[in-house]
């Protein structure tokens, strides 16, 4: 999708504070963090959200979760804990219509956000 901000970041057209990148996914710091550590993990290929998992390879789905764990270890969140979230649709407040996983940590997170 040409006008998708996450597609542009994945293609390198918009600068970002990248933490990790491989052939399928990119992880970068969120511009509006909701926790001391707030990383977004996005597939390079455009999918609007988790409802499109039927169109994704199992390799990509696995890579998204493995990247979340890898980035958490890299940022040493694996020792204290972290949360991963993927908002899907308007009632979940999905603000960018490109599948992405939020990796949150660096503090004790609210139980009300679970």
mmCIF file of N, CA and C in Angstrom:
data_model
loop_
_atom_site.group_PDB
_atom_site.id
_atom_site.type_symbol
_atom_site.label_atom_id
_atom_site.label_comp_id
_atom_site.label_asym_id
_atom_site.label_seq_id
_atom_site.Cartn_x
_atom_site.Cartn_y
_atom_site.Cartn_z
ATOM 1 N N UNK A 1 0.858 -1.181 0.000
ATOM 2 C CA UNK A 1 0.000 0.000 0.000
ATOM 3 C C UNK A 1 0.898 1.236 0.000
ATOM 4 N N UNK A 2 0.725 2.095 -0.960
ATOM 5 C CA UNK A 2 1.638 3.213 -1.167
ATOM 6 C C UNK A 2 1.584 4.301 -0.104
ATOM 7 N N UNK A 3 0.399 4.578 0.470
ATOM 8 C CA UNK A 3 0.291 5.682 1.409
ATOM 9 C C UNK A 3 0.338 5.251 2.873
ATOM 10 N N UNK A 4 0.568 4.008 3.149
ATOM 11 C CA UNK A 4 0.620 3.487 4.520
ATOM 12 C C UNK A 4 1.938 3.897 5.177
ATOM 13 N N UNK A 5 1.841 4.544 6.324
ATOM 14 C CA UNK A 5 3.042 5.034 7.007
ATOM 15 C C UNK A 5 3.972 3.888 7.407
ATOM 16 N N UNK A 6 3.426 2.754 7.841
ATOM 17 C CA UNK A 6 4.288 1.638 8.232
ATOM 18 C C UNK A 6 4.948 0.993 7.020
ATOM 19 N N UNK A 7 4.264 0.974 5.887
ATOM 20 C CA UNK A 7 4.888 0.481 4.654
ATOM 21 C C UNK A 7 6.059 1.394 4.272
ATOM 22 N N UNK A 8 5.856 2.702 4.412
ATOM 23 C CA UNK A 8 6.925 3.657 4.082
ATOM 24 C C UNK A 8 8.116 3.495 5.021
ATOM 25 N N UNK A 9 7.857 3.256 6.295
ATOM 26 C CA UNK A 9 8.947 3.015 7.251
ATOM 27 C C UNK A 9 9.667 1.724 6.879
ATOM 28 N N UNK A 10 8.908 0.679 6.568
ATOM 29 C CA UNK A 10 9.510 -0.615 6.213
ATOM 30 C C UNK A 10 10.369 -0.505 4.957
ATOM 31 N N UNK A 11 9.973 0.359 4.019
ATOM 32 C CA UNK A 11 10.742 0.551 2.784
ATOM 33 C C UNK A 11 11.891 1.542 2.965
ATOM 34 N N UNK A 12 11.986 2.174 4.128
ATOM 35 C CA UNK A 12 13.049 3.131 4.383
ATOM 36 C C UNK A 12 12.766 4.519 3.841
ATOM 37 N N UNK A 13 11.530 4.782 3.434
ATOM 38 C CA UNK A 13 11.164 6.084 2.892
ATOM 39 C C UNK A 13 10.946 7.117 3.989
ATOM 40 N N UNK A 14 10.604 6.655 5.174
ATOM 41 C CA UNK A 14 10.442 7.514 6.345
ATOM 42 C C UNK A 14 11.426 7.019 7.388
ATOM 43 N N UNK A 15 12.249 7.927 7.932
ATOM 44 C CA UNK A 15 13.216 7.483 8.940
ATOM 45 C C UNK A 15 12.523 7.011 10.221
ATOM 46 N N UNK A 16 13.156 6.047 10.868
ATOM 47 C CA UNK A 16 12.658 5.554 12.148
ATOM 48 C C UNK A 16 13.848 5.107 12.980
ATOM 49 N N UNK A 17 13.603 4.970 14.255
ATOM 50 C CA UNK A 17 14.629 4.493 15.181
ATOM 51 C C UNK A 17 14.532 2.966 15.212
ATOM 52 N N UNK A 18 15.115 2.330 14.183
ATOM 53 C CA UNK A 18 15.007 0.881 14.043
ATOM 54 C C UNK A 18 15.845 0.165 15.094
ATOM 55 N N UNK A 19 15.258 -0.876 15.629
ATOM 56 C CA UNK A 19 15.926 -1.717 16.617
ATOM 57 C C UNK A 19 16.305 -3.048 15.997
ATOM 58 N N UNK A 20 15.499 -3.484 15.025
ATOM 59 C CA UNK A 20 15.725 -4.778 14.381
ATOM 60 C C UNK A 20 15.098 -4.738 12.996
ATOM 61 N N UNK A 21 15.744 -5.445 12.063
ATOM 62 C CA UNK A 21 15.176 -5.586 10.727
ATOM 63 C C UNK A 21 15.709 -6.863 10.105
ATOM 64 N N UNK A 22 14.832 -7.568 9.406
ATOM 65 C CA UNK A 22 15.247 -8.710 8.598
ATOM 66 C C UNK A 22 14.446 -8.682 7.300
ATOM 67 N N UNK A 23 14.397 -9.783 6.597
ATOM 68 C CA UNK A 23 13.730 -9.785 5.295
ATOM 69 C C UNK A 23 12.205 -9.701 5.386
ATOM 70 N N UNK A 24 11.613 -10.003 6.553
ATOM 71 C CA UNK A 24 10.159 -10.022 6.681
ATOM 72 C C UNK A 24 9.571 -8.952 7.593
ATOM 73 N N UNK A 25 10.330 -8.522 8.594
ATOM 74 C CA UNK A 25 9.785 -7.603 9.598
ATOM 75 C C UNK A 25 10.775 -6.499 9.936
ATOM 76 N N UNK A 26 10.229 -5.454 10.528
ATOM 77 C CA UNK A 26 11.052 -4.372 11.055
ATOM 78 C C UNK A 26 10.483 -3.980 12.418
ATOM 79 N N UNK A 27 11.368 -3.650 13.352
ATOM 80 C CA UNK A 27 10.969 -3.212 14.685
ATOM 81 C C UNK A 27 11.601 -1.850 14.952
ATOM 82 N N UNK A 28 10.785 -0.930 15.455
ATOM 83 C CA UNK A 28 11.272 0.431 15.701
ATOM 84 C C UNK A 28 10.540 1.034 16.895
ATOM 85 N N UNK A 29 11.160 2.046 17.493
ATOM 86 C CA UNK A 29 10.558 2.717 18.640
ATOM 87 C C UNK A 29 9.328 3.504 18.217
ATOM 88 N N UNK A 30 8.286 3.418 19.038
ATOM 89 C CA UNK A 30 7.050 4.160 18.786
ATOM 90 C C UNK A 30 7.298 5.651 19.024
ATOM 91 N N UNK A 31 6.767 6.501 18.150
ATOM 92 C CA UNK A 31 6.934 7.952 18.305
ATOM 93 C C UNK A 31 6.148 8.514 19.482
ATOM 94 N N UNK A 32 5.100 7.806 19.900
ATOM 95 C CA UNK A 32 4.257 8.247 21.011
ATOM 96 C C UNK A 32 4.181 7.124 22.040
ATOM 97 N N UNK A 33 5.289 6.893 22.764
ATOM 98 C CA UNK A 33 5.357 5.731 23.662
ATOM 99 C C UNK A 33 4.338 5.783 24.793
ATOM 100 N N UNK A 34 3.788 4.619 25.097
ATOM 101 C CA UNK A 34 2.841 4.454 26.193
ATOM 102 C C UNK A 34 3.502 3.797 27.409
ATOM 103 N N UNK A 35 4.795 3.530 27.310
ATOM 104 C CA UNK A 35 5.585 2.935 28.386
ATOM 105 C C UNK A 35 7.033 3.354 28.141
ATOM 106 N N UNK A 36 7.907 3.206 29.132
ATOM 107 C CA UNK A 36 9.313 3.567 28.913
ATOM 108 C C UNK A 36 9.929 2.875 27.699
ATOM 109 N N UNK A 37 9.546 1.637 27.451
ATOM 110 C CA UNK A 37 9.943 0.932 26.237
ATOM 111 C C UNK A 37 8.668 0.639 25.457
ATOM 112 N N UNK A 38 8.612 1.137 24.240
ATOM 113 C CA UNK A 38 7.439 0.911 23.389
ATOM 114 C C UNK A 38 7.938 0.752 21.958
ATOM 115 N N UNK A 39 8.002 -0.489 21.532
ATOM 116 C CA UNK A 39 8.518 -0.833 20.211
ATOM 117 C C UNK A 39 7.367 -1.363 19.365
ATOM 118 N N UNK A 40 7.360 -0.997 18.093
ATOM 119 C CA UNK A 40 6.393 -1.527 17.150
ATOM 120 C C UNK A 40 7.088 -2.537 16.252
ATOM 121 N N UNK A 41 6.461 -3.668 16.055
ATOM 122 C CA UNK A 41 6.995 -4.719 15.186
ATOM 123 C C UNK A 41 5.987 -4.888 14.055
ATOM 124 N N UNK A 42 6.440 -4.651 12.827
ATOM 125 C CA UNK A 42 5.528 -4.678 11.685
ATOM 126 C C UNK A 42 6.073 -5.579 10.587
ATOM 127 N N UNK A 43 5.180 -6.273 9.884
ATOM 128 C CA UNK A 43 5.632 -7.005 8.705
ATOM 129 C C UNK A 43 5.926 -6.012 7.584
ATOM 130 N N UNK A 44 6.890 -6.339 6.755
ATOM 131 C CA UNK A 44 7.208 -5.471 5.625
ATOM 132 C C UNK A 44 6.103 -5.510 4.576
ATOM 133 N N UNK A 45 5.427 -6.626 4.483
ATOM 134 C CA UNK A 45 4.301 -6.749 3.561
ATOM 135 C C UNK A 45 3.057 -6.173 4.239
ATOM 136 N N UNK A 46 2.236 -5.486 3.474
ATOM 137 C CA UNK A 46 1.054 -4.842 4.054
ATOM 138 C C UNK A 46 -0.071 -5.837 4.308
ATOM 139 N N UNK A 47 -0.510 -5.863 5.566
ATOM 140 C CA UNK A 47 -1.722 -6.544 5.999
ATOM 141 C C UNK A 47 -2.406 -5.563 6.937
ATOM 142 N N UNK A 48 -3.709 -5.389 6.813
ATOM 143 C CA UNK A 48 -4.376 -4.367 7.611
ATOM 144 C C UNK A 48 -4.477 -4.737 9.093
ATOM 145 N N UNK A 49 -4.461 -6.004 9.425
ATOM 146 C CA UNK A 49 -4.553 -6.405 10.823
ATOM 147 C C UNK A 49 -4.592 -7.909 10.966
ATOM 148 N N UNK A 50 -4.817 -8.349 12.186
ATOM 149 C CA UNK A 50 -4.830 -9.788 12.474
ATOM 150 C C UNK A 50 -5.947 -10.529 11.759
ATOM 151 N N UNK A 51 -6.978 -9.829 11.345
ATOM 152 C CA UNK A 51 -8.053 -10.495 10.618
ATOM 153 C C UNK A 51 -7.593 -11.046 9.278
ATOM 154 N N UNK A 52 -6.433 -10.626 8.811
ATOM 155 C CA UNK A 52 -5.906 -11.106 7.539
ATOM 156 C C UNK A 52 -4.898 -12.238 7.707
ATOM 157 N N UNK A 53 -4.871 -12.872 8.853
ATOM 158 C CA UNK A 53 -3.887 -13.935 9.066
ATOM 159 C C UNK A 53 -4.066 -15.092 8.098
ATOM 160 N N UNK A 54 -5.257 -15.277 7.572
ATOM 161 C CA UNK A 54 -5.481 -16.332 6.585
ATOM 162 C C UNK A 54 -4.709 -16.103 5.296
ATOM 163 N N UNK A 55 -4.317 -14.862 5.051
ATOM 164 C CA UNK A 55 -3.556 -14.515 3.852
ATOM 165 C C UNK A 55 -2.049 -14.468 4.095
ATOM 166 N N UNK A 56 -1.626 -14.726 5.324
ATOM 167 C CA UNK A 56 -0.206 -14.643 5.684
ATOM 168 C C UNK A 56 0.409 -16.022 5.766
ATOM 169 N N UNK A 57 1.699 -16.073 5.524
ATOM 170 C CA UNK A 57 2.404 -17.334 5.699
ATOM 171 C C UNK A 57 2.602 -17.598 7.189
ATOM 172 N N UNK A 58 2.680 -18.865 7.513
ATOM 173 C CA UNK A 58 2.971 -19.211 8.905
ATOM 174 C C UNK A 58 4.345 -18.704 9.299
ATOM 175 N N UNK A 59 5.254 -18.656 8.338
ATOM 176 C CA UNK A 59 6.593 -18.126 8.607
ATOM 177 C C UNK A 59 6.516 -16.674 9.084
ATOM 178 N N UNK A 60 5.689 -15.865 8.440
ATOM 179 C CA UNK A 60 5.566 -14.466 8.835
ATOM 180 C C UNK A 60 4.931 -14.336 10.210
ATOM 181 N N UNK A 61 3.874 -15.077 10.467
ATOM 182 C CA UNK A 61 3.237 -15.015 11.786
ATOM 183 C C UNK A 61 4.213 -15.416 12.890
ATOM 184 N N UNK A 62 4.955 -16.486 12.634
ATOM 185 C CA UNK A 62 5.953 -16.930 13.601
ATOM 186 C C UNK A 62 7.040 -15.880 13.781
ATOM 187 N N UNK A 63 7.481 -15.290 12.687
ATOM 188 C CA UNK A 63 8.554 -14.293 12.747
ATOM 189 C C UNK A 63 8.143 -13.080 13.579
ATOM 190 N N UNK A 64 6.887 -12.661 13.478
ATOM 191 C CA UNK A 64 6.429 -11.519 14.270
ATOM 192 C C UNK A 64 6.591 -11.791 15.767
ATOM 193 N N UNK A 65 6.157 -12.960 16.198
ATOM 194 C CA UNK A 65 6.271 -13.281 17.625
ATOM 195 C C UNK A 65 7.712 -13.522 18.048
ATOM 196 N N UNK A 66 8.471 -14.210 17.211
ATOM 197 C CA UNK A 66 9.878 -14.430 17.551
ATOM 198 C C UNK A 66 10.651 -13.123 17.591
ATOM 199 N N UNK A 67 10.295 -12.184 16.729
ATOM 200 C CA UNK A 67 10.955 -10.879 16.753
ATOM 201 C C UNK A 67 10.613 -10.138 18.036
ATOM 202 N N UNK A 68 9.376 -10.248 18.491
ATOM 203 C CA UNK A 68 9.006 -9.620 19.759
ATOM 204 C C UNK A 68 9.873 -10.162 20.891
ATOM 205 N N UNK A 69 10.053 -11.463 20.939
ATOM 206 C CA UNK A 69 10.881 -12.072 21.985
ATOM 207 C C UNK A 69 12.348 -11.681 21.831
ATOM 208 N N UNK A 70 12.832 -11.645 20.596
ATOM 209 C CA UNK A 70 14.219 -11.273 20.336
ATOM 210 C C UNK A 70 14.489 -9.830 20.765
ATOM 211 N N UNK A 71 13.599 -8.921 20.400
ATOM 212 C CA UNK A 71 13.764 -7.513 20.775
ATOM 213 C C UNK A 71 13.660 -7.362 22.293
ATOM 214 N N UNK A 72 12.744 -8.088 22.913
ATOM 215 C CA UNK A 72 12.624 -8.031 24.380
ATOM 216 C C UNK A 72 13.931 -8.455 25.041
ATOM 217 N N UNK A 73 14.553 -9.518 24.532
ATOM 218 C CA UNK A 73 15.849 -9.949 25.082
ATOM 219 C C UNK A 73 16.917 -8.882 24.835
ATOM 220 N N UNK A 74 16.940 -8.340 23.628
ATOM 221 C CA UNK A 74 17.926 -7.322 23.278
ATOM 222 C C UNK A 74 17.821 -6.103 24.207
ATOM 223 N N UNK A 75 16.604 -5.756 24.578
ATOM 224 C CA UNK A 75 16.375 -4.603 25.454
ATOM 225 C C UNK A 75 16.321 -4.998 26.924
ATOM 226 N N UNK A 76 16.630 -6.262 27.209
ATOM 227 C CA UNK A 76 16.678 -6.830 28.556
ATOM 228 C C UNK A 76 15.335 -6.760 29.287
ATOM 229 N N UNK A 77 14.256 -6.826 28.527
ATOM 230 C CA UNK A 77 12.924 -6.869 29.129
ATOM 231 C C UNK A 77 12.551 -8.284 29.550
ATOM 232 N N UNK A 78 13.266 -9.271 29.029
ATOM 233 C CA UNK A 78 12.964 -10.662 29.364
ATOM 234 C C UNK A 78 13.193 -10.947 30.843
ATOM 235 N N UNK A 79 13.994 -10.127 31.497
ATOM 236 C CA UNK A 79 14.282 -10.341 32.916
ATOM 237 C C UNK A 79 13.153 -9.823 33.820
ATOM 238 N N UNK A 80 12.560 -8.697 33.458
ATOM 239 C CA UNK A 80 11.521 -8.085 34.300
ATOM 240 C C UNK A 80 10.112 -8.308 33.780
ATOM 241 N N UNK A 81 9.972 -8.529 32.489
ATOM 242 C CA UNK A 81 8.657 -8.762 31.901
ATOM 243 C C UNK A 81 8.281 -7.708 30.880
ATOM 244 N N UNK A 82 7.369 -8.084 30.022
ATOM 245 C CA UNK A 82 6.906 -7.183 28.972
ATOM 246 C C UNK A 82 5.540 -7.642 28.508
ATOM 247 N N UNK A 83 4.896 -6.811 27.734
ATOM 248 C CA UNK A 83 3.581 -7.119 27.182
ATOM 249 C C UNK A 83 3.628 -6.941 25.673
ATOM 250 N N UNK A 84 2.948 -7.822 24.952
ATOM 251 C CA UNK A 84 2.759 -7.617 23.519
ATOM 252 C C UNK A 84 1.266 -7.490 23.274
ATOM 253 N N UNK A 85 0.923 -6.555 22.383
ATOM 254 C CA UNK A 85 -0.473 -6.243 22.092
ATOM 255 C C UNK A 85 -0.604 -5.990 20.602
ATOM 256 N N UNK A 86 -1.701 -6.432 20.032
ATOM 257 C CA UNK A 86 -2.022 -6.075 18.654
ATOM 258 C C UNK A 86 -3.486 -5.645 18.609
ATOM 259 N N UNK A 87 -3.705 -4.364 18.418
ATOM 260 C CA UNK A 87 -5.061 -3.839 18.323
ATOM 261 C C UNK A 87 -5.618 -4.181 16.947
ATOM 262 N N UNK A 88 -6.884 -4.554 16.921
ATOM 263 C CA UNK A 88 -7.506 -4.962 15.658
ATOM 264 C C UNK A 88 -8.888 -4.325 15.544
ATOM 265 N N UNK A 89 -8.997 -3.324 14.689
ATOM 266 C CA UNK A 89 -10.271 -2.677 14.427
ATOM 267 C C UNK A 89 -10.533 -1.442 15.263
ATOM 268 N N UNK A 90 -11.598 -0.733 14.932
ATOM 269 C CA UNK A 90 -11.885 0.558 15.575
ATOM 270 C C UNK A 90 -12.192 0.454 17.067
ATOM 271 N N UNK A 91 -12.893 -0.567 17.510
ATOM 272 C CA UNK A 91 -13.196 -0.680 18.937
ATOM 273 C C UNK A 91 -11.950 -0.940 19.770
ATOM 274 N N UNK A 92 -10.914 -1.461 19.147
ATOM 275 C CA UNK A 92 -9.639 -1.691 19.846
ATOM 276 C C UNK A 92 -8.692 -0.509 19.679
ATOM 277 N N UNK A 93 -9.164 0.544 19.001
ATOM 278 C CA UNK A 93 -8.368 1.767 18.774
ATOM 279 C C UNK A 93 -7.146 1.522 17.897
ATOM 280 N N UNK A 94 -7.295 0.686 16.881
ATOM 281 C CA UNK A 94 -6.202 0.489 15.930
ATOM 282 C C UNK A 94 -6.062 1.780 15.134
ATOM 283 N N UNK A 95 -4.931 2.472 15.303
ATOM 284 C CA UNK A 95 -4.764 3.792 14.689
ATOM 285 C C UNK A 95 -4.115 3.736 13.313
ATOM 286 N N UNK A 96 -3.338 2.701 13.034
ATOM 287 C CA UNK A 96 -2.724 2.534 11.720
ATOM 288 C C UNK A 96 -3.207 1.204 11.165
ATOM 289 N N UNK A 97 -3.762 1.235 9.983
ATOM 290 C CA UNK A 97 -4.345 0.030 9.380
ATOM 291 C C UNK A 97 -3.269 -0.810 8.691
ATOM 292 N N UNK A 98 -2.290 -1.190 9.470
ATOM 293 C CA UNK A 98 -1.204 -2.084 9.046
ATOM 294 C C UNK A 98 -0.909 -2.936 10.269
ATOM 295 N N UNK A 99 -0.937 -4.240 10.112
ATOM 296 C CA UNK A 99 -0.687 -5.131 11.235
ATOM 297 C C UNK A 99 0.577 -4.715 11.969
ATOM 298 N N UNK A 100 0.483 -4.577 13.280
ATOM 299 C CA UNK A 100 1.654 -4.278 14.085
ATOM 300 C C UNK A 100 1.454 -4.793 15.503
ATOM 301 N N UNK A 101 2.567 -5.149 16.104
ATOM 302 C CA UNK A 101 2.579 -5.622 17.484
ATOM 303 C C UNK A 101 3.282 -4.574 18.324
ATOM 304 N N UNK A 102 2.653 -4.193 19.422
ATOM 305 C CA UNK A 102 3.271 -3.289 20.388
ATOM 306 C C UNK A 102 4.022 -4.141 21.402
ATOM 307 N N UNK A 103 5.268 -3.823 21.641
ATOM 308 C CA UNK A 103 6.068 -4.443 22.695
ATOM 309 C C UNK A 103 6.252 -3.372 23.759
ATOM 310 N N UNK A 104 5.687 -3.591 24.933
ATOM 311 C CA UNK A 104 5.684 -2.604 26.006
ATOM 312 C C UNK A 104 6.417 -3.142 27.225
ATOM 313 N N UNK A 105 7.206 -2.290 27.859
ATOM 314 C CA UNK A 105 7.908 -2.712 29.068
ATOM 315 C C UNK A 105 8.695 -1.572 29.673
ATOM 316 N N UNK A 106 9.571 -1.949 30.581
ATOM 317 C CA UNK A 106 10.413 -0.962 31.242
ATOM 318 C C UNK A 106 9.814 -0.406 32.515
ATOM 319 N N UNK A 107 8.627 -0.872 32.885
ATOM 320 C CA UNK A 107 7.960 -0.462 34.111
ATOM 321 C C UNK A 107 6.885 -1.495 34.425
ATOM 322 N N UNK A 108 6.351 -1.437 35.625
ATOM 323 C CA UNK A 108 5.220 -2.306 35.949
ATOM 324 C C UNK A 108 4.015 -1.767 35.195
ATOM 325 N N UNK A 109 3.430 -2.612 34.367
ATOM 326 C CA UNK A 109 2.303 -2.195 33.535
ATOM 327 C C UNK A 109 0.987 -2.368 34.272
ATOM 328 N N UNK A 110 0.040 -1.535 33.946
ATOM 329 C CA UNK A 110 -1.264 -1.555 34.572
ATOM 330 C C UNK A 110 -1.973 -2.885 34.331
ATOM 331 N N UNK A 111 -2.599 -3.406 35.358
ATOM 332 C CA UNK A 111 -3.384 -4.626 35.201
ATOM 333 C C UNK A 111 -4.639 -4.352 34.393
ATOM 334 N N UNK A 112 -5.047 -3.105 34.320
ATOM 335 C CA UNK A 112 -6.267 -2.735 33.596
ATOM 336 C C UNK A 112 -6.046 -2.721 32.085
ATOM 337 N N UNK A 113 -4.802 -2.796 31.642
ATOM 338 C CA UNK A 113 -4.498 -2.789 30.219
ATOM 339 C C UNK A 113 -4.382 -4.199 29.669
ATOM 340 N N UNK A 114 -4.519 -5.199 30.495
ATOM 341 C CA UNK A 114 -4.330 -6.589 30.067
ATOM 342 C C UNK A 114 -5.420 -7.059 29.143
#
